[in-house]
mmCIF file of C-alpha atoms in Angstrom:
data_model
loop_
_atom_site.group_PDB
_atom_site.id
_atom_site.type_symbol
_atom_site.label_atom_id
_atom_site.label_comp_id
_atom_site.label_asym_id
_atom_site.label_seq_id
_atom_site.Cartn_x
_atom_site.Cartn_y
_atom_site.Cartn_z
ATOM 1 C CA MET C 1 66.150 -82.111 -12.722
ATOM 2 C CA VAL C 2 62.509 -82.998 -12.408
ATOM 3 C CA ILE C 3 61.006 -79.279 -12.827
ATOM 4 C CA ARG C 4 63.857 -78.687 -15.999
ATOM 5 C CA TYR C 5 61.347 -82.126 -17.937
ATOM 6 C CA LEU C 6 58.241 -81.038 -17.192
ATOM 7 C CA SER C 7 58.223 -77.549 -18.086
ATOM 8 C CA ARG C 8 58.851 -78.938 -22.057
ATOM 9 C CA PRO C 9 55.931 -80.938 -22.592
ATOM 10 C CA PHE C 10 54.186 -78.727 -21.437
ATOM 11 C CA SER C 11 54.965 -75.567 -23.304
ATOM 12 C CA VAL C 12 55.039 -77.908 -26.631
ATOM 13 C CA ARG C 13 51.609 -78.995 -26.240
ATOM 14 C CA THR C 14 50.570 -75.554 -25.968
ATOM 15 C CA ALA C 15 51.424 -74.122 -29.030
ATOM 16 C CA ALA C 16 49.965 -76.604 -30.896
ATOM 17 C CA LEU C 17 46.945 -76.848 -29.267
ATOM 18 C CA ALA C 18 47.635 -72.205 -29.641
ATOM 19 C CA LEU C 19 48.091 -73.293 -33.308
ATOM 20 C CA GLY C 20 45.143 -75.423 -34.213
ATOM 21 C CA ALA C 21 42.826 -73.197 -32.770
ATOM 22 C CA LEU C 22 44.083 -70.334 -34.815
ATOM 23 C CA VAL C 23 44.014 -72.338 -38.037
ATOM 24 C CA LEU C 24 40.421 -73.270 -36.443
ATOM 25 C CA LEU C 25 38.722 -69.754 -36.556
ATOM 26 C CA SER C 26 40.883 -67.845 -39.213
ATOM 27 C CA SER C 27 38.179 -70.849 -41.274
ATOM 28 C CA PRO C 28 35.081 -67.897 -42.367
ATOM 29 C CA VAL C 29 32.161 -70.513 -41.354
ATOM 30 C CA LEU C 30 33.199 -70.354 -37.399
ATOM 31 C CA SER C 31 34.655 -66.034 -37.989
ATOM 32 C CA SER C 32 32.043 -65.022 -39.711
ATOM 33 C CA PRO C 33 29.467 -64.599 -37.215
ATOM 34 C CA VAL C 34 32.726 -62.967 -35.289
ATOM 35 C CA ALA C 35 33.011 -60.612 -38.535
ATOM 36 C CA ALA C 36 29.972 -59.801 -39.214
ATOM 37 C CA SER C 37 28.815 -58.092 -35.841
ATOM 38 C CA GLU C 38 32.091 -56.491 -35.603
ATOM 39 C CA ALA C 39 33.198 -54.795 -38.854
ATOM 40 C CA PRO C 40 30.505 -54.080 -42.184
ATOM 41 C CA ALA C 41 30.179 -55.979 -45.207
ATOM 42 C CA GLU C 42 31.652 -54.819 -48.447
ATOM 43 C CA PRO C 43 29.573 -52.979 -50.234
ATOM 44 C CA ALA C 44 28.176 -54.760 -53.630
ATOM 45 C CA PRO C 45 29.834 -53.011 -56.847
ATOM 46 C CA PRO C 46 27.334 -50.928 -59.087
ATOM 47 C CA ARG C 47 25.715 -52.506 -61.397
ATOM 48 C CA PRO C 48 25.297 -51.535 -64.823
ATOM 49 C CA VAL C 49 23.676 -49.479 -65.663
ATOM 50 C CA PRO C 50 20.212 -50.633 -68.337
ATOM 51 C CA ALA C 51 20.162 -50.149 -71.709
ATOM 52 C CA TYR C 52 17.093 -48.465 -71.580
ATOM 53 C CA SER C 53 15.137 -46.757 -69.300
ATOM 54 C CA SER C 54 11.343 -47.869 -68.792
ATOM 55 C CA THR C 55 10.943 -44.034 -66.965
ATOM 56 C CA LEU C 56 10.778 -42.455 -70.830
ATOM 57 C CA LEU C 57 7.598 -44.954 -70.693
ATOM 58 C CA ASP C 58 5.437 -43.780 -67.690
ATOM 59 C CA ARG C 59 6.011 -39.902 -70.194
ATOM 60 C CA ALA C 60 2.874 -38.741 -71.982
ATOM 61 C CA GLY C 61 3.735 -38.596 -75.237
ATOM 62 C CA THR C 62 5.509 -40.018 -78.328
ATOM 63 C CA GLN C 63 8.788 -41.303 -77.375
ATOM 64 C CA VAL C 64 11.615 -42.393 -79.527
ATOM 65 C CA ARG C 65 15.679 -42.983 -79.436
ATOM 66 C CA PRO C 66 16.515 -42.638 -83.207
ATOM 67 C CA GLY C 67 19.938 -43.641 -83.775
ATOM 68 C CA PRO C 68 22.174 -42.678 -86.760
ATOM 69 C CA GLY C 69 19.750 -43.977 -90.629
ATOM 70 C CA ALA C 70 16.756 -44.342 -88.068
ATOM 71 C CA PRO C 71 13.107 -43.655 -90.241
ATOM 72 C CA THR C 72 10.711 -40.912 -88.678
ATOM 73 C CA VAL C 73 7.538 -42.234 -86.490
ATOM 74 C CA PRO C 74 4.991 -41.952 -88.552
ATOM 75 C CA ALA C 75 2.444 -39.026 -88.824
ATOM 76 C CA GLY C 76 -0.382 -40.224 -89.822
ATOM 77 C CA VAL C 77 -1.589 -41.744 -86.474
ATOM 78 C CA SER C 78 -4.621 -40.766 -84.376
ATOM 79 C CA ALA C 79 -4.392 -43.319 -81.407
ATOM 80 C CA LEU C 80 -4.536 -42.171 -78.222
ATOM 81 C CA ALA C 81 -1.763 -44.527 -77.259
ATOM 82 C CA TRP C 82 0.028 -46.687 -79.560
ATOM 83 C CA VAL C 83 3.228 -49.250 -78.286
ATOM 84 C CA VAL C 84 6.532 -50.885 -81.159
ATOM 85 C CA ALA C 85 7.770 -53.892 -79.591
ATOM 86 C CA ASP C 86 10.274 -56.697 -80.170
ATOM 87 C CA ALA C 87 7.997 -59.788 -79.781
ATOM 88 C CA HIS C 88 10.863 -61.641 -78.595
ATOM 89 C CA THR C 89 12.996 -59.706 -76.439
ATOM 90 C CA GLY C 90 10.873 -57.718 -75.718
ATOM 91 C CA GLU C 91 11.803 -54.384 -76.591
ATOM 92 C CA VAL C 92 10.201 -51.451 -76.950
ATOM 93 C CA LEU C 93 11.376 -49.913 -80.053
ATOM 94 C CA GLY C 94 8.714 -46.415 -80.055
ATOM 95 C CA ALA C 95 5.328 -45.753 -78.023
ATOM 96 C CA ARG C 96 2.896 -43.467 -77.227
ATOM 97 C CA ASN C 97 1.070 -42.913 -74.280
ATOM 98 C CA ALA C 98 2.078 -46.347 -73.496
ATOM 99 C CA HIS C 99 0.728 -46.175 -70.085
ATOM 100 C CA ARG C 100 -2.605 -43.901 -70.325
ATOM 101 C CA PRO C 101 -5.641 -46.510 -69.029
ATOM 102 C CA LEU C 102 -8.284 -47.178 -71.582
ATOM 103 C CA PRO C 103 -10.872 -49.138 -72.219
ATOM 104 C CA PRO C 104 -9.721 -51.873 -74.110
ATOM 105 C CA ALA C 105 -12.516 -53.947 -75.696
ATOM 106 C CA SER C 106 -12.147 -56.702 -76.802
ATOM 107 C CA THR C 107 -8.441 -56.863 -77.053
ATOM 108 C CA LEU C 108 -9.321 -57.728 -73.282
ATOM 109 C CA LYS C 109 -10.182 -60.870 -75.054
ATOM 110 C CA SER C 110 -6.222 -62.482 -75.467
ATOM 111 C CA LEU C 111 -5.975 -61.897 -71.506
ATOM 112 C CA PHE C 112 -8.939 -64.279 -70.015
ATOM 113 C CA ALA C 113 -7.848 -66.642 -72.959
ATOM 114 C CA LEU C 114 -4.365 -66.471 -71.744
ATOM 115 C CA ALA C 115 -5.514 -66.837 -68.166
ATOM 116 C CA THR C 116 -7.912 -69.855 -69.294
ATOM 117 C CA LEU C 117 -6.784 -71.635 -72.137
ATOM 118 C CA PRO C 118 -4.201 -74.082 -69.954
ATOM 119 C CA ARG C 119 -7.670 -74.767 -67.156
ATOM 120 C CA LEU C 120 -9.436 -76.242 -70.165
ATOM 121 C CA ASP C 121 -9.112 -79.624 -72.216
ATOM 122 C CA ALA C 122 -10.489 -78.133 -75.775
ATOM 123 C CA ASP C 123 -11.338 -81.544 -77.241
ATOM 124 C CA MET C 124 -14.406 -81.450 -73.619
ATOM 125 C CA ARG C 125 -17.725 -81.151 -74.933
ATOM 126 C CA HIS C 126 -20.296 -79.257 -72.936
ATOM 127 C CA VAL C 127 -23.822 -78.684 -73.598
ATOM 128 C CA VAL C 128 -24.575 -75.071 -72.794
ATOM 129 C CA SER C 129 -27.351 -74.866 -70.281
ATOM 130 C CA GLU C 130 -29.224 -71.185 -70.242
ATOM 131 C CA HIS C 131 -28.173 -69.155 -66.860
ATOM 132 C CA GLU C 132 -24.872 -69.680 -68.451
ATOM 133 C CA LEU C 133 -26.016 -66.661 -70.986
ATOM 134 C CA ASP C 134 -28.059 -64.181 -68.435
ATOM 135 C CA GLN C 135 -25.493 -62.289 -67.960
ATOM 136 C CA VAL C 136 -23.933 -61.479 -71.815
ATOM 137 C CA GLY C 137 -24.584 -57.568 -72.116
ATOM 138 C CA GLU C 138 -27.227 -56.358 -75.011
ATOM 139 C CA GLY C 139 -25.517 -55.402 -78.134
ATOM 140 C CA SER C 140 -22.591 -57.484 -77.616
ATOM 141 C CA SER C 141 -20.469 -59.466 -80.322
ATOM 142 C CA MET C 142 -21.788 -63.265 -80.675
ATOM 143 C CA VAL C 143 -20.326 -66.507 -82.875
ATOM 144 C CA GLY C 144 -24.551 -68.001 -81.934
ATOM 145 C CA VAL C 145 -24.064 -70.451 -79.016
ATOM 146 C CA ALA C 146 -26.982 -71.875 -78.461
ATOM 147 C CA GLU C 147 -28.709 -73.146 -74.744
ATOM 148 C CA GLY C 148 -29.016 -76.951 -75.026
ATOM 149 C CA ARG C 149 -26.395 -77.311 -77.599
ATOM 150 C CA ALA C 150 -23.766 -79.709 -76.815
ATOM 151 C CA TYR C 151 -19.662 -77.622 -77.940
ATOM 152 C CA GLN C 152 -16.482 -78.745 -77.272
ATOM 153 C CA VAL C 153 -14.084 -76.425 -76.072
ATOM 154 C CA ALA C 154 -11.990 -76.002 -79.619
ATOM 155 C CA ASP C 155 -14.907 -74.856 -81.229
ATOM 156 C CA LEU C 156 -16.104 -72.051 -78.138
ATOM 157 C CA TRP C 157 -12.364 -70.799 -78.043
ATOM 158 C CA ARG C 158 -12.542 -70.516 -82.407
ATOM 159 C CA GLY C 159 -15.754 -68.156 -81.574
ATOM 160 C CA VAL C 160 -14.156 -66.079 -78.674
ATOM 161 C CA PHE C 161 -10.940 -65.734 -81.381
ATOM 162 C CA LEU C 162 -12.622 -65.447 -84.520
ATOM 163 C CA SER C 163 -15.928 -64.253 -84.381
ATOM 164 C CA SER C 164 -15.065 -62.411 -80.441
ATOM 165 C CA GLY C 165 -18.020 -63.726 -79.447
ATOM 166 C CA ASN C 166 -19.241 -62.771 -75.759
ATOM 167 C CA ASP C 167 -21.172 -65.916 -75.655
ATOM 168 C CA ALA C 168 -18.980 -67.636 -75.932
ATOM 169 C CA VAL C 169 -16.490 -66.490 -73.252
ATOM 170 C CA HIS C 170 -19.039 -66.869 -70.972
ATOM 171 C CA VAL C 171 -20.248 -70.361 -71.321
ATOM 172 C CA LEU C 172 -15.462 -70.712 -71.764
ATOM 173 C CA ALA C 173 -15.910 -68.810 -67.720
ATOM 174 C CA GLY C 174 -18.633 -71.030 -66.341
ATOM 175 C CA LEU C 175 -17.010 -74.455 -67.500
ATOM 176 C CA ASN C 176 -14.209 -71.904 -65.169
ATOM 177 C CA GLY C 177 -15.735 -71.721 -62.274
ATOM 178 C CA GLY C 178 -17.993 -68.347 -62.872
ATOM 179 C CA LEU C 179 -16.997 -65.006 -63.873
ATOM 180 C CA GLN C 180 -15.971 -63.259 -60.399
ATOM 181 C CA LYS C 181 -13.741 -66.812 -60.377
ATOM 182 C CA THR C 182 -12.403 -65.866 -63.621
ATOM 183 C CA VAL C 183 -12.411 -62.263 -63.796
ATOM 184 C CA GLN C 184 -9.888 -63.004 -60.200
ATOM 185 C CA GLN C 185 -7.789 -65.132 -61.732
ATOM 186 C CA MET C 186 -7.313 -62.465 -65.154
ATOM 187 C CA ARG C 187 -6.269 -60.153 -62.661
ATOM 188 C CA ALA C 188 -3.334 -62.069 -61.052
ATOM 189 C CA LYS C 189 -2.250 -63.361 -64.830
ATOM 190 C CA ALA C 190 -2.055 -59.357 -65.142
ATOM 191 C CA ARG C 191 0.280 -58.922 -62.234
ATOM 192 C CA GLU C 192 2.210 -61.676 -63.177
ATOM 193 C CA LEU C 193 3.322 -60.297 -66.643
ATOM 194 C CA GLY C 194 3.799 -57.616 -65.556
ATOM 195 C CA ALA C 195 1.043 -55.573 -66.595
ATOM 196 C CA ARG C 196 0.090 -52.745 -63.863
ATOM 197 C CA ASP C 197 -2.560 -50.972 -66.171
ATOM 198 C CA THR C 198 -5.466 -53.487 -66.505
ATOM 199 C CA HIS C 199 -8.001 -53.882 -64.428
ATOM 200 C CA VAL C 200 -10.849 -56.706 -65.703
ATOM 201 C CA VAL C 201 -14.282 -56.841 -64.460
ATOM 202 C CA SER C 202 -15.531 -58.390 -67.074
ATOM 203 C CA PRO C 203 -13.427 -61.124 -69.124
ATOM 204 C CA ASP C 204 -15.362 -60.268 -72.518
ATOM 205 C CA GLY C 205 -14.150 -56.740 -72.528
ATOM 206 C CA TYR C 206 -17.278 -55.472 -72.991
ATOM 207 C CA ASP C 207 -17.570 -51.813 -71.545
ATOM 208 C CA ALA C 208 -17.986 -52.013 -67.392
ATOM 209 C CA ALA C 209 -17.084 -49.087 -65.212
ATOM 210 C CA GLY C 210 -13.423 -48.558 -64.272
ATOM 211 C CA GLN C 211 -12.155 -51.463 -66.815
ATOM 212 C CA VAL C 212 -9.703 -50.102 -68.341
ATOM 213 C CA SER C 213 -6.337 -51.037 -70.110
ATOM 214 C CA SER C 214 -3.023 -49.805 -71.770
ATOM 215 C CA ALA C 215 -0.902 -49.776 -75.086
ATOM 216 C CA TYR C 216 1.471 -51.159 -73.390
ATOM 217 C CA ASP C 217 -0.031 -54.259 -71.435
ATOM 218 C CA LEU C 218 -1.902 -54.794 -74.386
ATOM 219 C CA ALA C 219 1.256 -55.555 -76.100
ATOM 220 C CA VAL C 220 2.253 -57.730 -72.626
ATOM 221 C CA PHE C 221 -0.424 -59.316 -73.836
ATOM 222 C CA GLY C 222 0.476 -60.105 -77.226
ATOM 223 C CA LYS C 223 4.184 -61.331 -76.611
ATOM 224 C CA ALA C 224 2.801 -63.383 -73.920
ATOM 225 C CA GLY C 225 -0.208 -65.226 -76.753
ATOM 226 C CA LEU C 226 2.532 -65.538 -78.965
ATOM 227 C CA ALA C 227 4.388 -67.698 -77.306
ATOM 228 C CA ASP C 228 1.640 -70.542 -76.134
ATOM 229 C CA PRO C 229 1.660 -72.191 -79.484
ATOM 230 C CA GLU C 230 -2.467 -73.208 -78.674
ATOM 231 C CA PHE C 231 -2.977 -69.329 -78.345
ATOM 232 C CA ALA C 232 -1.224 -68.671 -81.355
ATOM 233 C CA ARG C 233 -2.831 -71.429 -83.656
ATOM 234 C CA TYR C 234 -6.459 -69.507 -82.655
ATOM 235 C CA CYS C 235 -5.105 -66.114 -82.957
ATOM 236 C CA SER C 236 -4.115 -66.426 -86.574
ATOM 237 C CA THR C 237 -7.166 -68.646 -88.015
ATOM 238 C CA ARG C 238 -8.265 -67.043 -90.549
ATOM 239 C CA VAL C 239 -12.297 -69.087 -91.133
ATOM 240 C CA ALA C 240 -13.051 -72.061 -89.318
ATOM 241 C CA ARG C 241 -16.549 -73.511 -89.310
ATOM 242 C CA PHE C 242 -19.258 -73.426 -85.815
ATOM 243 C CA PRO C 243 -21.464 -76.083 -85.157
ATOM 244 C CA ALA C 244 -25.063 -75.846 -84.997
ATOM 245 C CA GLY C 245 -26.746 -79.067 -84.285
ATOM 246 C CA GLY C 246 -26.387 -81.404 -87.093
ATOM 247 C CA TRP C 247 -24.678 -78.902 -89.645
ATOM 248 C CA SER C 248 -21.705 -76.006 -89.039
ATOM 249 C CA TYR C 249 -21.571 -72.345 -90.627
ATOM 250 C CA PRO C 250 -18.499 -71.104 -91.280
ATOM 251 C CA ILE C 251 -17.447 -67.951 -88.818
ATOM 252 C CA GLN C 252 -14.324 -65.735 -90.309
ATOM 253 C CA ASN C 253 -12.098 -63.441 -87.925
ATOM 254 C CA THR C 254 -13.451 -60.200 -87.617
ATOM 255 C CA ASN C 255 -9.598 -58.978 -87.161
ATOM 256 C CA ARG C 256 -9.062 -57.462 -90.666
ATOM 257 C CA LEU C 257 -5.617 -56.982 -91.374
ATOM 258 C CA LEU C 258 -5.195 -60.493 -91.397
ATOM 259 C CA THR C 259 -8.277 -61.708 -93.499
ATOM 260 C CA GLY C 260 -7.842 -57.972 -96.153
ATOM 261 C CA ALA C 261 -11.707 -58.123 -95.205
ATOM 262 C CA ASP C 262 -14.167 -54.535 -95.680
ATOM 263 C CA GLY C 263 -11.660 -53.133 -98.090
ATOM 264 C CA VAL C 264 -8.759 -53.398 -95.754
ATOM 265 C CA THR C 265 -5.113 -54.797 -97.936
ATOM 266 C CA PRO C 266 -4.262 -57.897 -95.585
ATOM 267 C CA TYR C 267 -0.683 -57.355 -93.868
ATOM 268 C CA PRO C 268 1.670 -59.485 -95.274
ATOM 269 C CA GLY C 269 3.390 -62.375 -92.103
ATOM 270 C CA LEU C 270 0.713 -61.092 -90.613
ATOM 271 C CA LEU C 271 0.284 -63.501 -86.799
ATOM 272 C CA GLY C 272 -3.125 -62.564 -85.145
ATOM 273 C CA VAL C 273 -3.909 -61.345 -82.717
ATOM 274 C CA LYS C 274 -6.699 -59.420 -81.406
ATOM 275 C CA ASN C 275 -8.973 -56.435 -82.137
ATOM 276 C CA GLY C 276 -12.133 -55.033 -80.665
ATOM 277 C CA TYR C 277 -14.502 -52.133 -80.315
ATOM 278 C CA THR C 278 -17.081 -50.257 -78.356
ATOM 279 C CA THR C 279 -18.223 -47.093 -78.427
ATOM 280 C CA HIS C 280 -16.772 -46.530 -75.509
ATOM 281 C CA ALA C 281 -13.482 -47.686 -76.182
ATOM 282 C CA GLY C 282 -13.516 -46.690 -79.744
ATOM 283 C CA SER C 283 -11.657 -49.385 -82.345
ATOM 284 C CA THR C 284 -8.826 -51.592 -80.044
ATOM 285 C CA LEU C 285 -6.171 -53.561 -81.942
ATOM 286 C CA ILE C 286 -3.038 -56.434 -80.837
ATOM 287 C CA SER C 287 -1.141 -57.189 -83.815
ATOM 288 C CA ALA C 288 1.718 -58.743 -85.283
ATOM 289 C CA ALA C 289 3.667 -59.733 -87.512
ATOM 290 C CA GLN C 290 6.964 -61.418 -88.745
ATOM 291 C CA ARG C 291 9.469 -60.892 -90.967
ATOM 292 C CA GLY C 292 13.323 -61.156 -91.876
ATOM 293 C CA GLY C 293 13.247 -63.489 -89.183
ATOM 294 C CA ARG C 294 11.900 -60.868 -86.466
ATOM 295 C CA THR C 295 8.080 -60.793 -84.934
ATOM 296 C CA LEU C 296 6.680 -57.430 -84.079
ATOM 297 C CA VAL C 297 4.114 -56.414 -81.688
ATOM 298 C CA VAL C 298 1.889 -53.792 -82.809
ATOM 299 C CA THR C 299 -0.465 -52.191 -80.194
ATOM 300 C CA VAL C 300 -2.879 -49.453 -81.009
ATOM 301 C CA MET C 301 -6.487 -47.757 -78.861
ATOM 302 C CA ASN C 302 -8.670 -45.754 -80.170
ATOM 303 C CA PRO C 303 -7.242 -43.939 -82.774
ATOM 304 C CA GLN C 304 -8.975 -40.014 -83.310
ATOM 305 C CA ALA C 305 -9.527 -40.033 -87.498
ATOM 306 C CA GLY C 306 -10.166 -42.171 -90.128
ATOM 307 C CA GLY C 307 -13.315 -44.025 -89.735
ATOM 308 C CA GLY C 308 -13.479 -48.204 -89.192
ATOM 309 C CA ARG C 309 -10.331 -48.751 -91.071
ATOM 310 C CA ALA C 310 -8.019 -46.438 -89.311
ATOM 311 C CA VAL C 311 -6.813 -49.118 -86.664
ATOM 312 C CA TYR C 312 -5.923 -51.339 -89.257
ATOM 313 C CA GLU C 313 -4.287 -48.999 -91.477
ATOM 314 C CA GLU C 314 -2.608 -47.039 -88.239
ATOM 315 C CA ALA C 315 -1.489 -50.250 -87.277
ATOM 316 C CA ARG C 316 0.439 -50.993 -91.007
ATOM 317 C CA SER C 317 2.410 -48.069 -90.515
ATOM 318 C CA LEU C 318 3.506 -48.755 -87.042
ATOM 319 C CA LEU C 319 4.970 -51.937 -88.295
ATOM 320 C CA ASP C 320 5.964 -50.885 -91.353
ATOM 321 C CA TRP C 321 8.142 -48.106 -89.173
ATOM 322 C CA GLY C 322 8.847 -51.154 -86.757
ATOM 323 C CA PHE C 323 10.703 -53.557 -89.082
ATOM 324 C CA ALA C 324 12.635 -50.387 -90.466
ATOM 325 C CA ALA C 325 13.925 -48.933 -87.299
ATOM 326 C CA ALA C 326 14.422 -52.645 -85.822
ATOM 327 C CA GLY C 327 18.719 -52.099 -85.366
ATOM 328 C CA LYS C 328 18.847 -48.378 -85.592
ATOM 329 C CA VAL C 329 16.728 -47.564 -82.578
ATOM 330 C CA ARG C 330 17.331 -47.575 -79.348
ATOM 331 C CA PRO C 331 14.784 -49.287 -76.656
ATOM 332 C CA VAL C 332 12.779 -46.961 -74.865
ATOM 333 C CA GLY C 333 11.632 -49.831 -72.734
ATOM 334 C CA SER C 334 10.964 -53.226 -71.943
ATOM 335 C CA LEU C 335 7.660 -55.539 -72.233
ATOM 336 C CA LEU C 336 9.494 -58.142 -69.443
ATOM 337 C CA PRO C 337 8.637 -57.310 -65.580
ATOM 338 C CA PRO C 338 10.953 -56.413 -63.115
ATOM 339 C CA LYS C 339 12.041 -59.160 -61.453
ATOM 340 C CA GLU C 340 11.040 -59.615 -57.615
ATOM 341 C CA THR C 341 12.791 -59.875 -54.312
ATOM 342 C CA ARG C 342 12.227 -63.729 -53.475
ATOM 343 C CA PRO C 343 10.450 -64.120 -50.477
ATOM 344 C CA ALA C 344 12.272 -65.683 -46.974
ATOM 345 C CA ALA C 345 11.942 -69.679 -47.341
ATOM 346 C CA SER C 346 9.149 -70.755 -45.080
ATOM 347 C CA PRO C 347 11.529 -73.452 -42.333
ATOM 348 C CA ALA C 348 9.585 -76.115 -44.508
ATOM 349 C CA HIS C 349 11.598 -75.542 -47.715
ATOM 350 C CA ALA C 350 14.840 -73.594 -46.193
ATOM 351 C CA GLY C 351 16.869 -76.051 -46.925
ATOM 352 C CA GLU C 352 16.083 -76.390 -50.456
ATOM 353 C CA GLN C 353 15.800 -72.965 -50.851
ATOM 354 C CA THR C 354 18.959 -72.513 -50.308
ATOM 355 C CA ALA C 355 20.653 -74.639 -51.581
ATOM 356 C CA LEU C 356 18.598 -72.492 -54.408
ATOM 357 C CA ALA C 357 20.691 -69.211 -53.452
ATOM 358 C CA VAL C 358 23.951 -70.829 -53.666
ATOM 359 C CA GLN C 359 26.520 -68.581 -56.246
ATOM 360 C CA PRO C 360 29.117 -70.238 -58.471
ATOM 361 C CA GLY C 361 31.575 -68.089 -56.426
ATOM 362 C CA ASP C 362 29.903 -68.664 -52.705
ATOM 363 C CA SER C 363 31.885 -72.391 -52.708
ATOM 364 C CA ASP C 364 31.912 -73.180 -48.874
ATOM 365 C CA TRP C 365 34.942 -75.472 -50.326
ATOM 366 C CA PRO C 366 37.918 -73.417 -49.185
ATOM 367 C CA ALA C 367 36.482 -72.650 -45.552
ATOM 368 C CA VAL C 368 36.045 -76.855 -45.874
ATOM 369 C CA LEU C 369 39.249 -77.388 -46.548
ATOM 370 C CA LEU C 370 40.427 -74.519 -44.051
ATOM 371 C CA VAL C 371 38.118 -76.493 -41.061
ATOM 372 C CA VAL C 372 39.889 -79.929 -42.510
ATOM 373 C CA ALA C 373 43.778 -78.123 -42.061
ATOM 374 C CA GLY C 374 42.474 -76.926 -37.958
ATOM 375 C CA SER C 375 42.158 -80.202 -37.998
ATOM 376 C CA GLY C 376 44.871 -81.842 -39.145
ATOM 377 C CA VAL C 377 47.110 -79.330 -36.956
ATOM 378 C CA LEU C 378 44.921 -79.995 -33.885
ATOM 379 C CA LEU C 379 44.993 -83.361 -34.084
ATOM 380 C CA ALA C 380 48.700 -83.447 -35.154
ATOM 381 C CA GLY C 381 49.691 -80.989 -31.529
ATOM 382 C CA CYS C 382 47.233 -84.216 -29.978
ATOM 383 C CA VAL C 383 49.901 -86.528 -31.144
ATOM 384 C CA LEU C 384 52.867 -84.543 -30.567
ATOM 385 C CA ALA C 385 51.892 -84.222 -27.015
ATOM 386 C CA VAL C 386 51.404 -87.313 -26.294
ATOM 387 C CA ARG C 387 55.026 -88.283 -26.980
ATOM 388 C CA ARG C 388 56.334 -85.180 -25.858
ATOM 389 C CA ARG C 389 54.416 -86.858 -22.754
ATOM 390 C CA ARG C 390 55.817 -90.347 -22.897
ATOM 391 C CA ALA C 391 59.007 -89.412 -23.641
ATOM 392 C CA THR C 392 59.222 -87.059 -20.101
ATOM 393 C CA VAL C 393 58.185 -89.890 -18.486
ATOM 394 C CA ALA C 394 61.077 -91.899 -19.441
ATOM 395 C CA ARG C 395 63.353 -89.302 -18.774
ATOM 396 C CA ARG C 396 62.371 -89.000 -15.122
ATOM 397 C CA ARG C 397 62.306 -92.529 -14.466
ATOM 398 C CA ASP C 398 65.556 -92.835 -15.677
ATOM 399 C CA ALA C 399 66.516 -89.559 -13.772
ATOM 400 C CA ARG C 400 65.898 -90.788 -10.584
ATOM 401 C CA ARG C 401 67.261 -94.366 -11.094
ATOM 402 C CA VAL C 402 70.404 -91.898 -11.758
ATOM 403 C CA ILE C 403 69.762 -90.078 -8.030
ATOM 404 C CA GLU C 404 69.153 -93.722 -6.943
#
């Protein structure tokens, strides 16, 4: 009798405990380390293939993917390299030798502005010292910065964008911490934007050994500049006045496609961006225009025919082609930088990074509910075991009384 009553509560309690443990072990939170060590993770589904292949831009020659009704690429474009892209989406509509490294001349000032504009207060006044102009290259384009004279930073920026003044660049670089620091910042900015073909030696674009960019990178700089209201305002300014002590004189943007100077017809809807020329680089140009709600950026590097106007006329024909081809060609690449893997979180920010990494489909609530359910079963098993034990004790006590 006594043995029979003792064995029943033991088996019920054991079953309750086993059931509670089984539910707890079924939780992903507790079982995942074991599962991870015993079975390989399920492979992720394949990602969809992008609508364009950026490898096309790595190829030499002209790259276009025409669809029905697409216009043909202008036959008279003689530039060594060019790119036509949508300034909003970054889609490259067509290109020639997009990544060919070439000297950029003053179009590199666009990168200088991207790296330096946010670091300098436009309203700050500065008195130019003699040494700030010591390293301006011989034969450089100048706006007329004079030592001992005070300028607002905004005046100097207008000298950069309108007159392509290397003297203004050197003064601004000095305010930014010096030429070498500015060069390092420009290199870092190029990497940040995904412009991998650019190597900066001189921030003003003056010919220097090893200084190169590409039609692709210049388009990247143009797109980024148009997204900055301050940059966009400077690069689209046609005329301004530059201070000269107690008086000022007019300066005009050297981008003839913007101003219509020297017999070049201005392009309707043109927004800028920057032109350049050196003997080594030839003529270079970043241009952007808006039409019908669409903004295009076009880069042209070193036309081989047509003289000084060729860079503008070839940019004109490429802009016309881009507006006509939009929606009728498939992109051959993108100006957007490739997504890079986020580095591992440092211990100080591990909690923050973990929280950011949680995806909508990775909620921990199912695991929490299972743990709660398992805990509930375990608690119920314990309560049941206690009650059974009390009942057993009572029955044993009654049994002893009967025997006695």
